Short mmCIF file of C-alpha atoms in Angstrom, two decimals:
data_model
loop_
_atom_site.label_atom_id
_atom_site.label_comp_id
_atom_site.label_asym_id
_atom_site.label_seq_id
_atom_site.Cartn_x
_atom_site.Cartn_y
_atom_site.Cartn_z
CA MET S 45 -65.96 24.52 73.46
CA ARG S 46 -63.63 27.39 74.39
CA TYR S 47 -65.62 27.93 77.62
CA VAL S 48 -65.10 24.26 78.55
CA ARG S 49 -61.31 24.57 78.17
CA GLN S 50 -61.28 27.80 80.21
CA VAL S 51 -63.33 26.25 83.00
CA VAL S 52 -61.15 23.11 83.11
CA LEU S 53 -57.99 25.22 83.21
CA SER S 54 -59.46 27.42 85.96
CA LEU S 55 -60.38 24.31 87.99
CA LEU S 56 -56.84 22.98 87.74
CA VAL S 57 -55.28 26.30 88.74
CA LEU S 58 -57.64 26.69 91.73
CA THR S 59 -56.99 23.11 92.88
CA VAL S 60 -53.20 23.54 92.71
CA ALA S 61 -53.38 26.90 94.49
CA ALA S 62 -55.58 25.42 97.24
CA SER S 63 -53.18 22.50 97.71
CA VAL S 64 -50.15 24.80 97.91
CA ALA S 65 -51.92 27.06 100.43
CA SER S 66 -52.88 24.05 102.52
CA ALA S 67 -49.28 22.74 102.54
CA GLN S 68 -48.00 26.12 103.83
CA ARG S 69 -50.31 26.16 106.88
CA PRO S 70 -48.73 25.28 110.22
CA ALA S 71 -49.23 21.67 111.23
CA GLN S 72 -52.46 21.08 113.12
CA ARG S 73 -53.79 18.06 114.83
CA ARG S 74 -55.76 16.33 112.10
CA PRO S 75 -58.25 13.52 112.44
CA GLN S 76 -56.83 10.41 110.83
CA PRO S 77 -58.79 8.76 108.00
CA SER S 78 -58.34 5.40 109.78
CA GLN S 79 -60.67 6.58 112.56
CA GLY S 80 -63.61 5.43 110.44
CA SER S 81 -65.46 6.75 107.47
CA LEU S 82 -67.22 10.11 107.53
CA TRP S 83 -70.21 10.79 105.32
CA GLU S 84 -72.00 14.09 104.70
CA LEU S 85 -75.60 13.49 103.60
CA GLY S 86 -77.62 16.43 102.34
CA SER S 87 -80.21 18.03 100.16
CA ASP S 88 -80.17 21.40 98.38
CA ALA S 89 -82.70 23.90 97.15
CA GLY S 90 -81.55 25.75 94.05
CA LEU S 91 -81.95 28.85 91.89
CA ASN S 92 -80.47 28.73 88.39
CA PHE S 93 -80.16 31.51 85.80
CA GLY S 94 -79.48 30.57 82.17
CA LEU S 95 -77.04 32.85 80.35
CA ASP S 96 -77.92 31.70 76.82
CA ASN S 97 -80.60 32.95 74.44
CA PRO S 98 -83.34 32.14 75.29
CA SER S 99 -82.44 32.18 78.97
CA VAL S 100 -84.24 29.88 81.38
CA THR S 101 -84.61 30.51 85.11
CA THR S 102 -85.49 27.65 87.45
CA LEU S 103 -86.28 27.58 91.16
CA ASN S 104 -86.38 24.31 93.11
CA VAL S 105 -87.62 25.10 96.60
CA LEU S 106 -87.52 21.87 98.60
CA SER S 107 -84.90 19.81 96.81
CA GLN S 108 -82.93 20.31 93.60
CA SER S 109 -80.70 17.35 94.38
CA PHE S 110 -79.64 14.85 97.02
CA ARG S 111 -75.96 14.34 97.78
CA ALA S 112 -73.73 11.96 99.74
CA GLY S 113 -70.18 13.16 100.32
CA TYR S 114 -67.40 10.86 101.49
CA TYR S 115 -64.32 12.39 103.20
CA PHE S 116 -61.18 10.59 102.10
CA THR S 117 -58.90 13.18 103.78
CA PRO S 118 -59.74 15.98 106.23
CA GLU S 119 -59.58 18.49 103.32
CA TRP S 120 -61.08 16.53 100.42
CA SER S 121 -64.42 14.83 99.95
CA LEU S 122 -66.01 13.20 96.92
CA GLU S 123 -69.69 14.05 96.59
CA PRO S 124 -72.00 12.25 94.14
CA PHE S 125 -75.40 13.91 93.65
CA PHE S 126 -78.73 13.06 92.04
CA GLY S 127 -81.90 14.96 91.16
CA LEU S 128 -85.16 13.85 89.56
CA ASN S 129 -88.24 15.86 88.50
CA TYR S 130 -91.42 14.81 86.71
CA ILE S 131 -93.55 17.38 84.86
CA LYS S 132 -97.08 16.59 83.68
CA VAL S 133 -99.44 19.04 82.04
CA GLU S 134 -103.05 18.06 81.62
CA GLY S 135 -103.65 16.52 78.20
CA VAL S 136 -99.93 16.10 77.48
CA ASP S 137 -97.68 13.15 78.27
CA GLY S 138 -95.28 13.71 81.17
CA VAL S 139 -91.55 14.46 80.94
CA THR S 140 -88.91 13.23 83.39
CA LEU S 141 -85.94 15.52 83.97
CA TYR S 142 -82.85 14.17 85.71
CA ASN S 143 -79.35 15.19 86.69
CA PHE S 144 -76.54 13.27 88.34
CA GLY S 145 -72.85 13.70 88.76
CA ALA S 146 -70.04 14.12 91.23
CA GLY S 147 -68.09 16.96 92.78
CA ALA S 148 -64.77 17.05 94.61
CA LEU S 149 -64.91 19.45 97.58
CA TYR S 150 -61.75 21.07 98.91
CA HIS S 151 -62.32 22.42 102.44
CA PHE S 152 -60.10 25.33 103.52
CA GLN S 153 -60.90 24.62 107.20
CA GLN S 154 -60.66 21.06 108.51
CA ASN S 155 -62.69 21.57 111.68
CA ARG S 156 -66.37 20.76 111.08
CA ALA S 157 -67.37 22.69 114.23
CA ALA S 158 -66.01 25.91 112.63
CA ARG S 159 -67.25 27.73 109.55
CA GLN S 160 -65.81 26.01 106.45
CA PHE S 161 -65.22 27.64 103.08
CA TYR S 162 -64.91 25.25 100.15
CA LEU S 163 -64.42 24.93 96.37
CA ARG S 164 -66.34 22.31 94.40
CA PRO S 165 -65.38 21.42 90.82
CA PHE S 166 -67.99 19.05 89.42
CA LEU S 167 -69.08 16.94 86.42
CA THR S 168 -72.76 16.44 85.67
CA VAL S 169 -75.08 14.60 83.30
CA VAL S 170 -78.43 16.22 82.63
CA GLY S 171 -81.24 14.78 80.59
CA ALA S 172 -84.89 14.47 79.76
CA SER S 173 -87.06 11.49 78.99
CA GLY S 174 -90.52 11.87 77.55
CA PRO S 175 -92.76 10.93 74.68
CA GLY S 176 -90.47 10.55 71.66
CA ASN S 177 -87.70 12.64 73.18
CA ASP S 178 -84.90 11.03 75.22
CA ASN S 179 -81.51 12.71 75.46
CA SER S 180 -78.73 13.46 77.92
CA ASP S 181 -75.77 15.85 77.91
CA VAL S 182 -72.55 16.21 79.89
CA GLY S 183 -71.42 19.36 81.69
CA ILE S 184 -68.77 20.73 84.01
CA GLY S 185 -68.81 23.48 86.60
CA LEU S 186 -67.22 25.15 89.57
CA GLY S 187 -68.89 26.11 92.82
CA GLY S 188 -67.72 27.87 95.93
CA GLY S 189 -69.45 28.20 99.23
CA VAL S 190 -69.52 28.02 102.97
CA LYS S 191 -70.80 25.56 105.58
CA TRP S 192 -72.21 26.95 108.83
CA PRO S 193 -72.01 24.30 111.60
CA ARG S 194 -74.82 23.53 114.00
CA LEU S 195 -75.04 21.12 116.95
CA GLY S 196 -71.27 20.91 117.46
CA GLY S 197 -70.57 19.94 113.86
CA ARG S 198 -73.23 17.23 113.50
CA LEU S 199 -75.31 19.41 111.14
CA ALA S 200 -74.39 22.21 108.77
CA LEU S 201 -76.26 24.79 106.72
CA ARG S 202 -74.64 25.18 103.34
CA GLY S 203 -74.68 27.98 100.78
CA GLU S 204 -72.98 27.92 97.38
CA ALA S 205 -72.70 29.95 94.19
CA TYR S 206 -71.74 28.12 91.01
CA PHE S 207 -71.03 28.41 87.29
CA SER S 208 -71.73 25.54 84.90
CA THR S 209 -71.74 24.76 81.22
CA VAL S 210 -73.40 21.79 79.54
CA ASN S 211 -72.39 20.70 76.04
CA THR S 212 -75.80 20.10 74.47
CA SER S 213 -76.53 17.89 71.48
CA THR S 214 -77.53 20.97 69.46
CA LEU S 215 -73.81 21.98 69.14
CA SER S 216 -74.23 24.96 71.46
CA ASP S 217 -73.35 25.21 75.12
CA ASN S 218 -75.91 25.79 77.85
CA THR S 219 -74.19 28.12 80.33
CA SER S 220 -75.68 29.13 83.67
CA ILE S 221 -74.95 30.59 87.09
CA GLY S 222 -76.83 29.69 90.19
CA ALA S 223 -77.06 29.33 93.91
CA LEU S 224 -77.69 26.39 96.20
CA PHE S 225 -78.82 26.41 99.81
CA GLY S 226 -78.97 23.18 101.74
CA LEU S 227 -78.73 21.15 104.89
CA SER S 228 -76.05 18.57 105.66
CA ILE S 229 -76.02 15.80 108.27
CA TYR S 230 -72.73 14.12 109.26
CA THR S 231 -72.60 10.42 110.15
CA ARG S 232 -70.22 10.97 113.10
#
């Protein structure tokens, strides 16, 4: 539980520092939110390293999760995400693994046509459903990454490193670090 408090405190400090840094930048011409809604749709591949004993490493090549981010200011977007996997071994009933949650991205650069660094605090729910075993757990994390624009800001490649901890029902935390690499498409 101490890790959870440290991560939450770190998220708050980083968010306040990012907001203060943004307020001190010289005024730039900003797109107004009233110009219509902007969505960032995307999918990520992922590599995750467990830090607990026993540690578990996972690699999701094509898609770890799907995401849909909504920009409510030029700097901030809210990004729900969802992932679903089904595992079936011959002779054994299948297990469904799922994760969903939401992140709040703070973009240090407002121009989508330029490289954008960002921070992403997030909440997640992870779970498994299978024969006689259904459970879900809540976690928090912090990611940081960069978006590389393509096609004048209509597409972006995205890379991120993250840290997360999930409070499992076995009274121990499941802590991991990982990396995501994905593709984003903007609606305008």
